CSV table of C-alpha atoms and ligand atoms in Angstrom, one decimal:
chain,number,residue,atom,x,y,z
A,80,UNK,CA,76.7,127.8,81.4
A,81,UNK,CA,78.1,125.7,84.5
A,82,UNK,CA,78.4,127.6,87.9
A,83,UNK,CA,81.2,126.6,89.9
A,84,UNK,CA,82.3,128.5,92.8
A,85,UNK,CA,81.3,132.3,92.1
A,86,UNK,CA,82.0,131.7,88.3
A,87,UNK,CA,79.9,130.4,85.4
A,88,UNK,CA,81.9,128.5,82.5
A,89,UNK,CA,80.6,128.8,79.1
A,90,UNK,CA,79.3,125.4,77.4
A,91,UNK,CA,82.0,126.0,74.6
A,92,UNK,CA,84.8,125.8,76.8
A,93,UNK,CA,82.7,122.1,78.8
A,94,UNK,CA,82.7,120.9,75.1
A,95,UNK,CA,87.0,121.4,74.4
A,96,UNK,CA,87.8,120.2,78.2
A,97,UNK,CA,85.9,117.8,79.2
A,98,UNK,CA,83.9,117.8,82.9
A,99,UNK,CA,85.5,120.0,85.6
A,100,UNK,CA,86.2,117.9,88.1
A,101,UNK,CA,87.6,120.6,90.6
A,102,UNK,CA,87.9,124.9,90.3
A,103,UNK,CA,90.6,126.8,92.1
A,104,UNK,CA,91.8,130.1,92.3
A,105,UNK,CA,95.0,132.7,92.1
A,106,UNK,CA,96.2,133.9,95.3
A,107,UNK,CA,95.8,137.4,93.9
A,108,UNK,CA,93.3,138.0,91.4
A,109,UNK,CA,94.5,140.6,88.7
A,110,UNK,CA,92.6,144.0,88.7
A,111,UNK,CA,91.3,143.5,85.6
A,112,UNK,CA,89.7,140.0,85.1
A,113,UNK,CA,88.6,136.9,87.6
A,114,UNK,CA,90.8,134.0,86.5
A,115,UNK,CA,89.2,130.3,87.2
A,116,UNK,CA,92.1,127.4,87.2
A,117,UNK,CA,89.7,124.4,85.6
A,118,UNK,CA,90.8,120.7,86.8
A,119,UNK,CA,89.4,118.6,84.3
A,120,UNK,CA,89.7,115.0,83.3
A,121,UNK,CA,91.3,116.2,80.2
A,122,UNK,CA,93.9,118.4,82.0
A,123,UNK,CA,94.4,121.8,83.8
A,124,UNK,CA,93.2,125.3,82.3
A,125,UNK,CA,92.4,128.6,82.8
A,126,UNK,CA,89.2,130.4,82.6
A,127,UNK,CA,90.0,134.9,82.4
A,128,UNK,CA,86.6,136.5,82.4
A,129,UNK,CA,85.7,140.3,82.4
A,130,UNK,CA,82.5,142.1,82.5
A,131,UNK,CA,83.7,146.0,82.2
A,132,UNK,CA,83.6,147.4,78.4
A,133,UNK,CA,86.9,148.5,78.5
A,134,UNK,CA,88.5,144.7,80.2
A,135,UNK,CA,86.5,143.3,77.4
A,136,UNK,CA,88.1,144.7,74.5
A,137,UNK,CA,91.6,143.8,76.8
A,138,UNK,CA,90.3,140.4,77.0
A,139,UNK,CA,89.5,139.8,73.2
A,140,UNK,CA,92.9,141.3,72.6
A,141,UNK,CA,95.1,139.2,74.4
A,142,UNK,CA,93.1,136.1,72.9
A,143,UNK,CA,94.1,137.4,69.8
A,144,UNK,CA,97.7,138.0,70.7
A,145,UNK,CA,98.6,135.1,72.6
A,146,UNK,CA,96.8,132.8,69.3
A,147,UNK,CA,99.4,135.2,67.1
A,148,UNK,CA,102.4,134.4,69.4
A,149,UNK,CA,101.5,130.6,69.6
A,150,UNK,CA,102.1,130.0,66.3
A,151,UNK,CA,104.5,133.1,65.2
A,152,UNK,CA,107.0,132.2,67.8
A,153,UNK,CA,109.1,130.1,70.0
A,154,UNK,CA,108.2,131.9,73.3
A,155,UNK,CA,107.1,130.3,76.5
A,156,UNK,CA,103.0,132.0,77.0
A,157,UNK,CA,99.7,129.7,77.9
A,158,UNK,CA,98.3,127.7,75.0
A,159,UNK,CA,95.2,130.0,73.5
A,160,UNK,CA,91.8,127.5,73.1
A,161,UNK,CA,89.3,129.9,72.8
A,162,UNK,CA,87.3,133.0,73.2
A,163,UNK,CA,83.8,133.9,73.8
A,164,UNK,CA,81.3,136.2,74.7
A,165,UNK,CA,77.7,136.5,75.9
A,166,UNK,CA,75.5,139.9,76.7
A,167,UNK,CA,76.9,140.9,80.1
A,168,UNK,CA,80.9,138.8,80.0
A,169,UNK,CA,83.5,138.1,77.9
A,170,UNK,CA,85.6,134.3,78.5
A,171,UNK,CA,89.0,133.2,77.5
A,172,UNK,CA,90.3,130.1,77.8
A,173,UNK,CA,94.2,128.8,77.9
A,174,UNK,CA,96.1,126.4,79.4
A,175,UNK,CA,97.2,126.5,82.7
A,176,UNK,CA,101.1,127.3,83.2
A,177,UNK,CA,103.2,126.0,85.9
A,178,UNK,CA,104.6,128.3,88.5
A,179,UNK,CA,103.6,131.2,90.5
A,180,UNK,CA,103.7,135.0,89.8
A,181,UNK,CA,106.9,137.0,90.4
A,182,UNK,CA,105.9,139.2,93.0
A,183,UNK,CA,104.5,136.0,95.7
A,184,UNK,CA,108.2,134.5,94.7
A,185,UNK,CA,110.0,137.0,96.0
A,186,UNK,CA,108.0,137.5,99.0
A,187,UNK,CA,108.8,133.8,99.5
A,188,UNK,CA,112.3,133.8,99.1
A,189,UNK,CA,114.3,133.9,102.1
A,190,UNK,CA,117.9,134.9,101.1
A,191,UNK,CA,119.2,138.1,98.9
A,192,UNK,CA,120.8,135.9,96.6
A,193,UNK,CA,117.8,134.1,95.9
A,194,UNK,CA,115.8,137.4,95.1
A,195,UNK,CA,118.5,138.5,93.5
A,196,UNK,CA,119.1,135.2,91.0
A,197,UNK,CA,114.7,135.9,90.6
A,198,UNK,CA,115.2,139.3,89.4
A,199,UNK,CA,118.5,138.1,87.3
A,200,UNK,CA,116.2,135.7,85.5
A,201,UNK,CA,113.5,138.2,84.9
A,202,UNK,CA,116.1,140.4,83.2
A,203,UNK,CA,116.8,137.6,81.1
A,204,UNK,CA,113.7,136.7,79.8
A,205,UNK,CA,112.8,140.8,79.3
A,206,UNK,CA,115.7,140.0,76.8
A,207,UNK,CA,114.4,136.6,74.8
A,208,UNK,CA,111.3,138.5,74.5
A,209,UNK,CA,113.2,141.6,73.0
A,210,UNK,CA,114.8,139.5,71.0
A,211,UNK,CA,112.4,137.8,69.2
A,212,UNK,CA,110.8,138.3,66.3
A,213,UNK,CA,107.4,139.6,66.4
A,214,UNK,CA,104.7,137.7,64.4
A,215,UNK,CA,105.0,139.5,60.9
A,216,UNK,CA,101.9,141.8,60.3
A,217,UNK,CA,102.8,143.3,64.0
A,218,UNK,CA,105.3,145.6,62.0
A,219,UNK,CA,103.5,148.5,61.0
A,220,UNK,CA,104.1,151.7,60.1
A,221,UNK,CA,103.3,154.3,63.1
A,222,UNK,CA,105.5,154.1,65.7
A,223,UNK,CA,104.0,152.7,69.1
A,224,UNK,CA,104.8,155.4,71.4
A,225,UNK,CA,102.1,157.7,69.0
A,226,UNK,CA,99.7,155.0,68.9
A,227,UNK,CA,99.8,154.8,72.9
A,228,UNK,CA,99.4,158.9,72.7
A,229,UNK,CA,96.6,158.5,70.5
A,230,UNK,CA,95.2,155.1,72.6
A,231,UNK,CA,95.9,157.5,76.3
A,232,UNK,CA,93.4,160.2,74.8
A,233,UNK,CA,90.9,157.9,73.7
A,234,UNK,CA,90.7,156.1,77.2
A,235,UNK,CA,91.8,159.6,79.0
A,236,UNK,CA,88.0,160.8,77.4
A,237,UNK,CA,86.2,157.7,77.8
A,238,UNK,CA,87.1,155.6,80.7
A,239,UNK,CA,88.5,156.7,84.2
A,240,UNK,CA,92.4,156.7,84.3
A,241,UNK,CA,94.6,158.0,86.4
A,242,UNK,CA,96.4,160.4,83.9
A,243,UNK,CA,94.8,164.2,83.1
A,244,UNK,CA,95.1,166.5,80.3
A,245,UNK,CA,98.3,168.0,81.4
A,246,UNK,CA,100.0,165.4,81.6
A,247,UNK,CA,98.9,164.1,78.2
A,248,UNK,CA,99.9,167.4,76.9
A,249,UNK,CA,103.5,167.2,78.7
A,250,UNK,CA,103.8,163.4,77.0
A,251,UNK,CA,103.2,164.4,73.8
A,252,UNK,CA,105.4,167.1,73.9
A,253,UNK,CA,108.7,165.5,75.5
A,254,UNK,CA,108.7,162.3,73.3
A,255,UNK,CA,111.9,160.5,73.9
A,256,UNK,CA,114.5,160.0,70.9
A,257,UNK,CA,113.5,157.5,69.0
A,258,UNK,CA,115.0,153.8,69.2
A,259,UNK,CA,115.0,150.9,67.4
A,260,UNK,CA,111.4,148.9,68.2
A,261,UNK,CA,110.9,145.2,69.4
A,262,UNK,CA,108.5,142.5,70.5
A,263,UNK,CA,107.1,143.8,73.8
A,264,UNK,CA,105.3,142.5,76.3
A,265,UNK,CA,103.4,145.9,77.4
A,266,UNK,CA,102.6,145.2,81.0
A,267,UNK,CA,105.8,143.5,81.9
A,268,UNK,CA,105.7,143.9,85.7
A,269,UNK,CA,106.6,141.3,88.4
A,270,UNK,CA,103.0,140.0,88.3
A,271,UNK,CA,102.6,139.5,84.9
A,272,UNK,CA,105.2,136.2,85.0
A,273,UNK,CA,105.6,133.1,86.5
A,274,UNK,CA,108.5,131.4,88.2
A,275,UNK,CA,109.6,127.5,88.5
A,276,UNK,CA,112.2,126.4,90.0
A,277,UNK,CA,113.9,129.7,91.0
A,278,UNK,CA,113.6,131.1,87.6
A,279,UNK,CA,111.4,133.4,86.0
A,280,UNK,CA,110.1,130.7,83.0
A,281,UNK,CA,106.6,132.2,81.4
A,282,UNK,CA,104.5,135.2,80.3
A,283,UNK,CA,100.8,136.1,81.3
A,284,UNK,CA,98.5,138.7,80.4
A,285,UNK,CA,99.6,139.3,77.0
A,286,UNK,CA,97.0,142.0,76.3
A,287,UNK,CA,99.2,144.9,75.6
A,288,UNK,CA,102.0,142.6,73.4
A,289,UNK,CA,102.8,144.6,70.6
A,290,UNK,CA,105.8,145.7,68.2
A,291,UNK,CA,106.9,148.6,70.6
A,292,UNK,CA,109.1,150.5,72.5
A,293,UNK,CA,111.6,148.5,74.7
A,294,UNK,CA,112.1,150.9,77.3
A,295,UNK,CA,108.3,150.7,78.4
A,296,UNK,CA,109.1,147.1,79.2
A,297,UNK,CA,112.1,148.0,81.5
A,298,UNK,CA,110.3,151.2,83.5
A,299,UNK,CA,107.5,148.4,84.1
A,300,UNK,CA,109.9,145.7,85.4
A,301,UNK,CA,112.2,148.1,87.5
A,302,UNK,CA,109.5,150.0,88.9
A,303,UNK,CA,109.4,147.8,92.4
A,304,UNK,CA,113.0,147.5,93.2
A,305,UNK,CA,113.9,150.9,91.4
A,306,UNK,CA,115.8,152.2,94.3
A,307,UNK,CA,117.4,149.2,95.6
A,308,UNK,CA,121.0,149.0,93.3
A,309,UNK,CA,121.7,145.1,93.7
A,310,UNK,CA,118.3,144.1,92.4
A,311,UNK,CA,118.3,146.7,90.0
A,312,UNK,CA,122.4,145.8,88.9
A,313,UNK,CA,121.1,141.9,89.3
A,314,UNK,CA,118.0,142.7,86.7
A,315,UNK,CA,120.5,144.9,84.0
A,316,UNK,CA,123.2,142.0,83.9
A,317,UNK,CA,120.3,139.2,82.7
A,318,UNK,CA,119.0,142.3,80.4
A,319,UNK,CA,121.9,143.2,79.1
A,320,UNK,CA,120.7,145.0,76.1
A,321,UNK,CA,119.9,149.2,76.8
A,322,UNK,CA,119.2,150.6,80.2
A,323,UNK,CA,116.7,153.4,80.6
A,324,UNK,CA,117.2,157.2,82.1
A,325,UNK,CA,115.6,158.2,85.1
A,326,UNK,CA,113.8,160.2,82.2
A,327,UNK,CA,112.8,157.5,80.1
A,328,UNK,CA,111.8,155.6,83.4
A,329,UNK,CA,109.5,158.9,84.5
A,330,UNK,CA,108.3,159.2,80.8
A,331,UNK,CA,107.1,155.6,80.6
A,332,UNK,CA,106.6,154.3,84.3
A,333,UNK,CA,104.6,157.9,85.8
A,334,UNK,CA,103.7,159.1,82.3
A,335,UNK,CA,102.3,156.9,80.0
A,336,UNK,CA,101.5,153.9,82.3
A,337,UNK,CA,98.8,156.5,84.0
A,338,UNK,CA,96.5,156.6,81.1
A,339,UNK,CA,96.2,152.5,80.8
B,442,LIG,N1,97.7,130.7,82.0
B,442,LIG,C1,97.9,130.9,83.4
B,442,LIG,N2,98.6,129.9,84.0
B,442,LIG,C2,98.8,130.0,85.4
B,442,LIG,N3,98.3,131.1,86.1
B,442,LIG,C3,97.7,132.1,85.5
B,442,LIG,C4,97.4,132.0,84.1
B,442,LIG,N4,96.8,133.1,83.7
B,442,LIG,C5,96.6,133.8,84.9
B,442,LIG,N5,97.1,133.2,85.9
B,442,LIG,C6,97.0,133.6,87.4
B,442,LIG,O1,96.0,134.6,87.5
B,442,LIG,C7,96.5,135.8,87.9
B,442,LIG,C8,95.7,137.0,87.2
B,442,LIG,O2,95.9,136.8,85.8
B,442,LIG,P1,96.2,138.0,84.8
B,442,LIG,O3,97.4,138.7,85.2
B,442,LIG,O4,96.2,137.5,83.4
B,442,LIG,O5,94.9,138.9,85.1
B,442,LIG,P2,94.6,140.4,85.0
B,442,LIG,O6,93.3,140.7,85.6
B,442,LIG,O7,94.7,140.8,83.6
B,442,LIG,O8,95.7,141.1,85.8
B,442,LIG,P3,96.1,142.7,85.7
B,442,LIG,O9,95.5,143.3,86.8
B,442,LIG,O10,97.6,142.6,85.8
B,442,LIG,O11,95.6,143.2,84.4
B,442,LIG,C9,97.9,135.8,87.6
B,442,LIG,O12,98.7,136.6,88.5
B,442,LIG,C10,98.3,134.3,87.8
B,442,LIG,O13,98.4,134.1,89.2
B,443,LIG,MG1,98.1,140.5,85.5
């Protein structure tokens, strides 16, 4: 291991990227990993580490996910390198994307029409995602909404979320109909993707990407300008393809997001 900062790098990852010249950081570190941005003489990448049990098996997930979408499809993600784990931490390494996460663009902006052409764009790439094939052995069988029931008693039992049993009960109960299921990204909120030039470009923290239900996507992205109509009108004219119900939105958004 090599300390920098406040953050050890396994010798695996020295060996693929050469001698890190210089560490820096996020502004805002996710709530579920440390991320390490590693300036080597061989390039820029990303360290994501996580020490809880539950992050872990997050972590070896979206390693396994993003490798599966690197070479399955077209879609613009960080470069998977590799994955590793000691006693006490699990490592994954990628290459580091241009740009900066939704959320710190908008806060930056300084016209309407500029949020609104950011939130246009993330519309639009909601919709290349949707409408791209997923890697082949993604489609399976059991519909995702009852694997996420199943997954949101499991975690409801054994970790600390902020869902309870009644509301489990009330989820399983009120299913929505059933549509037609997609490529999703599973966490697809405004700090789960980066932005160049004024456009929303890339996809991070892939953990949750599965063969899914669309509307889960589009609760999660709407969820922070839900009640203000020209970001919300800007947002549906990139998606273009379904909107959600206020139902669908409290089903997905306040119902099954609380157990993950
Ligand atoms: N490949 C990458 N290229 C550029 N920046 C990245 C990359 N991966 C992560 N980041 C930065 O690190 C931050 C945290 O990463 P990420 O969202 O993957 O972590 P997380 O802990 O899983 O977050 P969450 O709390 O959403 O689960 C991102 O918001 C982004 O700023
Ligand atoms: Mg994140």
């Amino acid at each position: 291991m090599k300390n920098t900062e406040n953050q050890a790098i396994p010798e695996q990852f020295q060996e693929r990227i050469g001698n890190v010249q210089r560490t820096s950081f996020p502004k805002r570190q996710g709530a579920t990993s440390e991320v390490v941005f590693l300036h080597t003489d061989q390039g820029n990448f990303v360290c994501k580490c996580s020490s809880l049990p539950k992050y872990r098996s997050w972590l070896l997930k979206e390693a396994k996910v993003m490798e599966e979408l690197n070479v399955n499809t077209a879609l613009s993600i960080p470069t998977y390198l590799h994955y590793v784990e000691d006693e006490n931490k699990s490592y994954l390494l990628m290459s580091l994307e241009q740009g900066i996460p939704l959320r710190e663009a908008m806060i930056a902006a300084k016209t309407d029409e500029e949020k609104t052409n950011l939130i246009h764009s993330f519309g639009t790439k909601l919709r290349t995602l949707h409408e791209t094939d997923p890697p082949p052995k993604w489609q399976q069988q059991e519909s995702w909404l009852d694997l996420q029931l199943k997954k949101a008693a499991y975690n409801l039992k054994n970790y600390e979320v902020d869902g309870n049993q009644h509301l489990l009960d009330s989820l399983k109960e009120n299913k929505p109909d059933n549509i037609t299921q997609t490529l999703i990204h599973g966490d697809f909120t405004i700090d789960n993707v980066l932005v160049t030039e004024n456009r929303v470009q890339t996809f991070i923290d892939l953990s949750e990407s599965a063969f899914g239900d669309p509307r889960y996507d589009v609760a999660l992205a709407i969820r922070s300008f839900l009640y203000d109509k020209d970001l919300l009108n800007a947002f549906y004219e990139g998606y273009k393809l379904q909107r959600i119900s206020k139902e669908e939105f409290d089903y997905f958004d306040g119902g099954l997001y609380e157990f993950f």
